[in-house]
Amino acid sequence: MKNQETPLVAIIMGSDSDLKVMQESAKVMEEFGIPYEMDVISAHRTPQRAMEFSSSAHTRGIKVIIAAAGLAAHLAGTLAANTPLPVIGIPIAGGNMNGIDSLYSTVMMPPGIPVATVAINGAKNAGLLAIQILSLSDPSLQEKIIAYKKKMGDEVKAKSDKLRDIGYKAYLE
Ligand code: RP5
């Protein structure tokens, strides 16, 4: 957490080798002004710490957990097993299977323990999904999401106009 407010989102990764990808989730928090914390916790290398973190996160005011790991990626599922909070899982690319291993390990949760899994290295979407979850109880945040989507739409429209400018017939005039 860069500011001193109580964090609402915890961004957890299995190793500091995941940090470059995970900075995309942090950027989304900064863009929407959401206080967050960021840490390295490994389901396999620090199982006790994973248990302590996940069983107490909701008592500290955390509302959403984002969990990223590569290879046999059990971090998101392990955290989800010990928390009442929504967990968003990010499979990280790496190793011989380049993220397919972590995708399946993260997404294929047994009934009863959901992990909202985004794309391989999908840290930006994980951040946005966390914001959308928080916005359910925060109308001003929801307004920001609506403005964010409108801006994206305007950018696509500008790209469409560019094709028209260079002579292609448009889908809609
Ligand atoms: C996973 O193993 C981590 O999330 C990382 O993606 C991968 C490799 O970790 P390091 O060997 O780079 O620490 O647990």
PDB file of C-alpha atoms and ligand atoms in Angstrom:
ATOM      1  CA  MET A   1       0.000   0.000   0.000  1.00  0.00           C
ATOM      2  CA  LYS A   2       1.500   3.286  -1.035  1.00  0.00           C
ATOM      3  CA  ASN A   3      -0.875   5.512   0.932  1.00  0.00           C
ATOM      4  CA  GLN A   4      -1.680   5.096   4.604  1.00  0.00           C
ATOM      5  CA  GLU A   5      -5.396   4.288   4.353  1.00  0.00           C
ATOM      6  CA  THR A   6      -6.687   0.864   5.400  1.00  0.00           C
ATOM      7  CA  PRO A   7      -6.293  -1.412   2.382  1.00  0.00           C
ATOM      8  CA  LEU A   8      -9.474  -2.726   0.752  1.00  0.00           C
ATOM      9  CA  VAL A   9      -7.754  -5.016  -1.744  1.00  0.00           C
ATOM     10  CA  ALA A  10      -4.910  -7.461  -1.085  1.00  0.00           C
ATOM     11  CA  ILE A  11      -2.721  -8.263  -4.080  1.00  0.00           C
ATOM     12  CA  ILE A  12      -0.837 -11.473  -3.294  1.00  0.00           C
ATOM     13  CA  MET A  13       1.678 -13.277  -5.496  1.00  0.00           C
ATOM     14  CA  GLY A  14       3.562 -16.528  -5.130  1.00  0.00           C
ATOM     15  CA  SER A  15       6.978 -15.023  -5.816  1.00  0.00           C
ATOM     16  CA  ASP A  16       8.625 -11.709  -6.534  1.00  0.00           C
ATOM     17  CA  SER A  17       9.208 -13.078 -10.037  1.00  0.00           C
ATOM     18  CA  ASP A  18       5.458 -12.400 -10.548  1.00  0.00           C
ATOM     19  CA  LEU A  19       5.802  -8.721  -9.628  1.00  0.00           C
ATOM     20  CA  LYS A  20       6.171  -7.269 -13.117  1.00  0.00           C
ATOM     21  CA  VAL A  21       2.812  -8.765 -14.152  1.00  0.00           C
ATOM     22  CA  MET A  22       1.160  -7.894 -10.851  1.00  0.00           C
ATOM     23  CA  GLN A  23       2.079  -4.238 -11.087  1.00  0.00           C
ATOM     24  CA  GLU A  24      -0.789  -4.021 -13.607  1.00  0.00           C
ATOM     25  CA  SER A  25      -3.272  -4.800 -10.811  1.00  0.00           C
ATOM     26  CA  ALA A  26      -1.618  -2.197  -8.587  1.00  0.00           C
ATOM     27  CA  LYS A  27      -1.849   0.407 -11.369  1.00  0.00           C
ATOM     28  CA  VAL A  28      -5.619  -0.138 -11.555  1.00  0.00           C
ATOM     29  CA  MET A  29      -5.904   0.439  -7.786  1.00  0.00           C
ATOM     30  CA  GLU A  30      -3.959   3.679  -8.124  1.00  0.00           C
ATOM     31  CA  GLU A  31      -6.039   4.817 -11.100  1.00  0.00           C
ATOM     32  CA  PHE A  32      -9.296   4.304  -9.144  1.00  0.00           C
ATOM     33  CA  GLY A  33      -7.872   5.568  -5.829  1.00  0.00           C
ATOM     34  CA  ILE A  34      -8.372   2.305  -3.945  1.00  0.00           C
ATOM     35  CA  PRO A  35      -6.017   1.592  -1.010  1.00  0.00           C
ATOM     36  CA  TYR A  36      -4.339  -1.779  -1.383  1.00  0.00           C
ATOM     37  CA  GLU A  37      -1.596  -3.939   0.046  1.00  0.00           C
ATOM     38  CA  MET A  38       0.780  -6.114  -1.919  1.00  0.00           C
ATOM     39  CA  ASP A  39       2.747  -9.119  -0.670  1.00  0.00           C
ATOM     40  CA  VAL A  40       4.513 -12.347  -1.560  1.00  0.00           C
ATOM     41  CA  ILE A  41       2.964 -15.430   0.033  1.00  0.00           C
ATOM     42  CA  SER A  42       3.489 -18.927  -1.329  1.00  0.00           C
ATOM     43  CA  ALA A  43       0.973 -21.736  -0.900  1.00  0.00           C
ATOM     44  CA  HIS A  44       3.782 -24.290  -1.174  1.00  0.00           C
ATOM     45  CA  ARG A  45       6.803 -22.530   0.320  1.00  0.00           C
ATOM     46  CA  THR A  46       4.993 -20.690   3.145  1.00  0.00           C
ATOM     47  CA  PRO A  47       1.788 -22.671   3.755  1.00  0.00           C
ATOM     48  CA  GLN A  48       1.456 -21.446   7.353  1.00  0.00           C
ATOM     49  CA  ARG A  49       1.688 -17.789   6.300  1.00  0.00           C
ATOM     50  CA  ALA A  50      -0.894 -18.420   3.548  1.00  0.00           C
ATOM     51  CA  MET A  51      -3.257 -19.846   6.155  1.00  0.00           C
ATOM     52  CA  GLU A  52      -2.711 -16.991   8.613  1.00  0.00           C
ATOM     53  CA  PHE A  53      -3.140 -14.316   5.954  1.00  0.00           C
ATOM     54  CA  SER A  54      -6.298 -15.782   4.418  1.00  0.00           C
ATOM     55  CA  SER A  55      -8.078 -16.603   7.653  1.00  0.00           C
ATOM     56  CA  SER A  56      -7.630 -13.068   9.026  1.00  0.00           C
ATOM     57  CA  ALA A  57      -7.806 -10.802   5.929  1.00  0.00           C
ATOM     58  CA  HIS A  58     -11.528 -10.044   6.362  1.00  0.00           C
ATOM     59  CA  THR A  59     -10.991  -8.983   9.988  1.00  0.00           C
ATOM     60  CA  ARG A  60      -8.530  -6.282   8.831  1.00  0.00           C
ATOM     61  CA  GLY A  61     -10.995  -4.657   6.400  1.00  0.00           C
ATOM     62  CA  ILE A  62      -9.837  -6.338   3.196  1.00  0.00           C
ATOM     63  CA  LYS A  63     -12.815  -6.803   0.840  1.00  0.00           C
ATOM     64  CA  VAL A  64     -11.273  -8.600  -2.154  1.00  0.00           C
ATOM     65  CA  ILE A  65      -8.177 -10.775  -2.543  1.00  0.00           C
ATOM     66  CA  ILE A  66      -6.284 -10.974  -5.833  1.00  0.00           C
ATOM     67  CA  ALA A  67      -3.960 -13.987  -5.917  1.00  0.00           C
ATOM     68  CA  ALA A  68      -1.423 -14.731  -8.647  1.00  0.00           C
ATOM     69  CA  ALA A  69       0.855 -17.727  -9.070  1.00  0.00           C
ATOM     70  CA  GLY A  70       2.620 -19.705 -11.740  1.00  0.00           C
ATOM     71  CA  LEU A  71       3.375 -23.410 -12.347  1.00  0.00           C
ATOM     72  CA  ALA A  72       1.237 -25.686 -10.089  1.00  0.00           C
ATOM     73  CA  ALA A  73      -0.640 -22.615  -8.946  1.00  0.00           C
ATOM     74  CA  HIS A  74      -2.482 -23.443  -5.745  1.00  0.00           C
ATOM     75  CA  LEU A  75      -2.217 -20.005  -4.133  1.00  0.00           C
ATOM     76  CA  ALA A  76      -5.645 -18.610  -5.110  1.00  0.00           C
ATOM     77  CA  GLY A  77      -7.409 -21.842  -4.180  1.00  0.00           C
ATOM     78  CA  THR A  78      -5.578 -22.159  -0.888  1.00  0.00           C
ATOM     79  CA  LEU A  79      -6.469 -18.594   0.082  1.00  0.00           C
ATOM     80  CA  ALA A  80     -10.084 -19.089  -1.062  1.00  0.00           C
ATOM     81  CA  ALA A  81     -10.346 -22.159   1.165  1.00  0.00           C
ATOM     82  CA  ASN A  82      -9.646 -20.059   4.267  1.00  0.00           C
ATOM     83  CA  THR A  83     -11.524 -16.801   3.646  1.00  0.00           C
ATOM     84  CA  PRO A  84     -15.111 -15.611   3.277  1.00  0.00           C
ATOM     85  CA  LEU A  85     -13.865 -12.920   0.843  1.00  0.00           C
ATOM     86  CA  PRO A  86     -14.102 -13.134  -2.958  1.00  0.00           C
ATOM     87  CA  VAL A  87     -10.813 -14.337  -4.456  1.00  0.00           C
ATOM     88  CA  ILE A  88      -9.718 -13.428  -7.983  1.00  0.00           C
ATOM     89  CA  GLY A  89      -7.072 -15.776  -9.362  1.00  0.00           C
ATOM     90  CA  ILE A  90      -4.428 -14.906 -11.932  1.00  0.00           C
ATOM     91  CA  PRO A  91      -2.525 -17.743 -13.610  1.00  0.00           C
ATOM     92  CA  ILE A  92       1.023 -16.549 -14.301  1.00  0.00           C
ATOM     93  CA  ALA A  93       2.859 -17.631 -17.455  1.00  0.00           C
ATOM     94  CA  GLY A  94       6.185 -19.403 -16.981  1.00  0.00           C
ATOM     95  CA  GLY A  95       7.882 -22.775 -16.939  1.00  0.00           C
ATOM     96  CA  ASN A  96       7.621 -25.474 -19.590  1.00  0.00           C
ATOM     97  CA  MET A  97       3.854 -25.120 -20.036  1.00  0.00           C
ATOM     98  CA  ASN A  98       3.887 -21.341 -20.268  1.00  0.00           C
ATOM     99  CA  GLY A  99       0.863 -20.733 -18.038  1.00  0.00           C
ATOM    100  CA  ILE A 100      -1.453 -23.559 -19.142  1.00  0.00           C
ATOM    101  CA  ASP A 101      -0.464 -25.409 -15.965  1.00  0.00           C
ATOM    102  CA  SER A 102      -1.276 -22.426 -13.745  1.00  0.00           C
ATOM    103  CA  LEU A 103      -4.497 -21.704 -15.668  1.00  0.00           C
ATOM    104  CA  TYR A 104      -5.868 -25.167 -14.996  1.00  0.00           C
ATOM    105  CA  SER A 105      -4.570 -25.216 -11.404  1.00  0.00           C
ATOM    106  CA  THR A 106      -6.267 -21.891 -10.684  1.00  0.00           C
ATOM    107  CA  VAL A 107      -9.550 -22.247 -12.546  1.00  0.00           C
ATOM    108  CA  MET A 108     -10.487 -25.893 -11.879  1.00  0.00           C
ATOM    109  CA  MET A 109     -11.683 -25.442  -8.314  1.00  0.00           C
ATOM    110  CA  PRO A 110     -13.932 -28.037  -6.695  1.00  0.00           C
ATOM    111  CA  PRO A 111     -17.571 -27.080  -5.995  1.00  0.00           C
ATOM    112  CA  GLY A 112     -17.852 -24.962  -2.860  1.00  0.00           C
ATOM    113  CA  ILE A 113     -14.602 -23.003  -3.190  1.00  0.00           C
ATOM    114  CA  PRO A 114     -14.863 -20.546  -6.112  1.00  0.00           C
ATOM    115  CA  VAL A 115     -11.925 -18.648  -7.556  1.00  0.00           C
ATOM    116  CA  ALA A 116     -12.848 -16.005 -10.156  1.00  0.00           C
ATOM    117  CA  THR A 117     -10.064 -16.794 -12.598  1.00  0.00           C
ATOM    118  CA  VAL A 118      -8.974 -14.266 -15.214  1.00  0.00           C
ATOM    119  CA  ALA A 119      -6.734 -14.839 -18.238  1.00  0.00           C
ATOM    120  CA  ILE A 120      -3.097 -15.944 -18.046  1.00  0.00           C
ATOM    121  CA  ASN A 121      -1.225 -12.827 -16.853  1.00  0.00           C
ATOM    122  CA  GLY A 122      -4.602 -11.026 -16.703  1.00  0.00           C
ATOM    123  CA  ALA A 123      -3.587  -8.725 -13.871  1.00  0.00           C
ATOM    124  CA  LYS A 124      -5.277  -5.648 -15.311  1.00  0.00           C
ATOM    125  CA  ASN A 125      -8.655  -7.387 -15.595  1.00  0.00           C
ATOM    126  CA  ALA A 126      -8.213  -8.814 -12.100  1.00  0.00           C
ATOM    127  CA  GLY A 127      -7.779  -5.272 -10.822  1.00  0.00           C
ATOM    128  CA  LEU A 128     -10.830  -4.052 -12.719  1.00  0.00           C
ATOM    129  CA  LEU A 129     -12.951  -6.944 -11.467  1.00  0.00           C
ATOM    130  CA  ALA A 130     -11.918  -6.116  -7.895  1.00  0.00           C
ATOM    131  CA  ILE A 131     -12.972  -2.503  -8.486  1.00  0.00           C
ATOM    132  CA  GLN A 132     -16.328  -3.656  -9.879  1.00  0.00           C
ATOM    133  CA  ILE A 133     -16.916  -5.823  -6.796  1.00  0.00           C
ATOM    134  CA  LEU A 134     -16.122  -2.863  -4.520  1.00  0.00           C
ATOM    135  CA  SER A 135     -18.365  -0.591  -6.615  1.00  0.00           C
ATOM    136  CA  LEU A 136     -21.450  -2.644  -5.681  1.00  0.00           C
ATOM    137  CA  SER A 137     -21.496  -0.774  -2.378  1.00  0.00           C
ATOM    138  CA  ASP A 138     -19.906   2.471  -3.595  1.00  0.00           C
ATOM    139  CA  PRO A 139     -21.940   4.484  -6.133  1.00  0.00           C
ATOM    140  CA  SER A 140     -19.115   6.978  -6.785  1.00  0.00           C
ATOM    141  CA  LEU A 141     -16.781   4.109  -7.695  1.00  0.00           C
ATOM    142  CA  GLN A 142     -19.473   2.715  -9.985  1.00  0.00           C
ATOM    143  CA  GLU A 143     -19.630   6.112 -11.721  1.00  0.00           C
ATOM    144  CA  LYS A 144     -15.871   5.878 -12.278  1.00  0.00           C
ATOM    145  CA  ILE A 145     -16.279   2.423 -13.862  1.00  0.00           C
ATOM    146  CA  ILE A 146     -19.005   3.759 -16.151  1.00  0.00           C
ATOM    147  CA  ALA A 147     -16.726   6.664 -17.193  1.00  0.00           C
ATOM    148  CA  TYR A 148     -13.810   4.248 -17.717  1.00  0.00           C
ATOM    149  CA  LYS A 149     -15.899   2.083 -20.074  1.00  0.00           C
ATOM    150  CA  LYS A 150     -17.191   5.122 -21.948  1.00  0.00           C
ATOM    151  CA  LYS A 151     -13.623   6.335 -22.486  1.00  0.00           C
ATOM    152  CA  MET A 152     -12.655   2.918 -23.895  1.00  0.00           C
ATOM    153  CA  GLY A 153     -15.660   3.039 -26.239  1.00  0.00           C
ATOM    154  CA  ASP A 154     -14.717   6.540 -27.398  1.00  0.00           C
ATOM    155  CA  GLU A 155     -11.201   5.311 -28.156  1.00  0.00           C
ATOM    156  CA  VAL A 156     -12.541   2.474 -30.323  1.00  0.00           C
ATOM    157  CA  LYS A 157     -14.808   4.945 -32.136  1.00  0.00           C
ATOM    158  CA  ALA A 158     -11.761   7.126 -32.858  1.00  0.00           C
ATOM    159  CA  LYS A 159      -9.997   4.085 -34.338  1.00  0.00           C
ATOM    160  CA  SER A 160     -13.043   3.368 -36.495  1.00  0.00           C
ATOM    161  CA  ASP A 161     -13.007   6.978 -37.701  1.00  0.00           C
ATOM    162  CA  LYS A 162      -9.344   6.579 -38.640  1.00  0.00           C
ATOM    163  CA  LEU A 163     -10.192   3.716 -41.026  1.00  0.00           C
ATOM    164  CA  ARG A 164     -12.863   5.876 -42.604  1.00  0.00           C
ATOM    165  CA  ASP A 165     -10.352   8.721 -42.963  1.00  0.00           C
ATOM    166  CA  ILE A 166      -8.053   6.515 -45.030  1.00  0.00           C
ATOM    167  CA  GLY A 167     -10.890   5.513 -47.348  1.00  0.00           C
ATOM    168  CA  TYR A 168     -12.481   2.324 -46.029  1.00  0.00           C
ATOM    169  CA  LYS A 169     -16.238   2.108 -46.052  1.00  0.00           C
ATOM    170  CA  ALA A 170     -17.609   2.175 -42.483  1.00  0.00           C
ATOM    171  CA  TYR A 171     -20.012  -0.272 -40.881  1.00  0.00           C
ATOM    172  CA  LEU A 172     -22.246   2.588 -39.711  1.00  0.00           C
ATOM    173  CA  GLU A 173     -22.182   6.129 -41.100  1.00  0.00           C
TER     174      GLU A 173
HETATM  175  C1  RP5 B   1       5.138 -19.862  -8.238  1.00  0.00           C
HETATM  176  O1  RP5 B   1       6.231 -20.389  -8.867  1.00  0.00           O
HETATM  177  C2  RP5 B   1       5.302 -18.376  -8.292  1.00  0.00           C
HETATM  178  O2  RP5 B   1       4.051 -17.752  -8.280  1.00  0.00           O
HETATM  179  C3  RP5 B   1       6.054 -18.139  -9.565  1.00  0.00           C
HETATM  180  O3  RP5 B   1       5.176 -17.809 -10.629  1.00  0.00           O
HETATM  181  C4  RP5 B   1       6.701 -19.497  -9.840  1.00  0.00           C
HETATM  182  C5  RP5 B   1       8.204 -19.458  -9.808  1.00  0.00           C
HETATM  183  O4  RP5 B   1       8.642 -18.917  -8.585  1.00  0.00           O
HETATM  184  P1  RP5 B   1      10.181 -18.521  -8.354  1.00  0.00           P
HETATM  185  O5  RP5 B   1      10.959 -19.800  -8.497  1.00  0.00           O
HETATM  186  O6  RP5 B   1      10.519 -17.517  -9.426  1.00  0.00           O
HETATM  187  O7  RP5 B   1      10.262 -17.930  -6.982  1.00  0.00           O
HETATM  188  O8  RP5 B   1       5.001 -20.305  -6.936  1.00  0.00           O
END
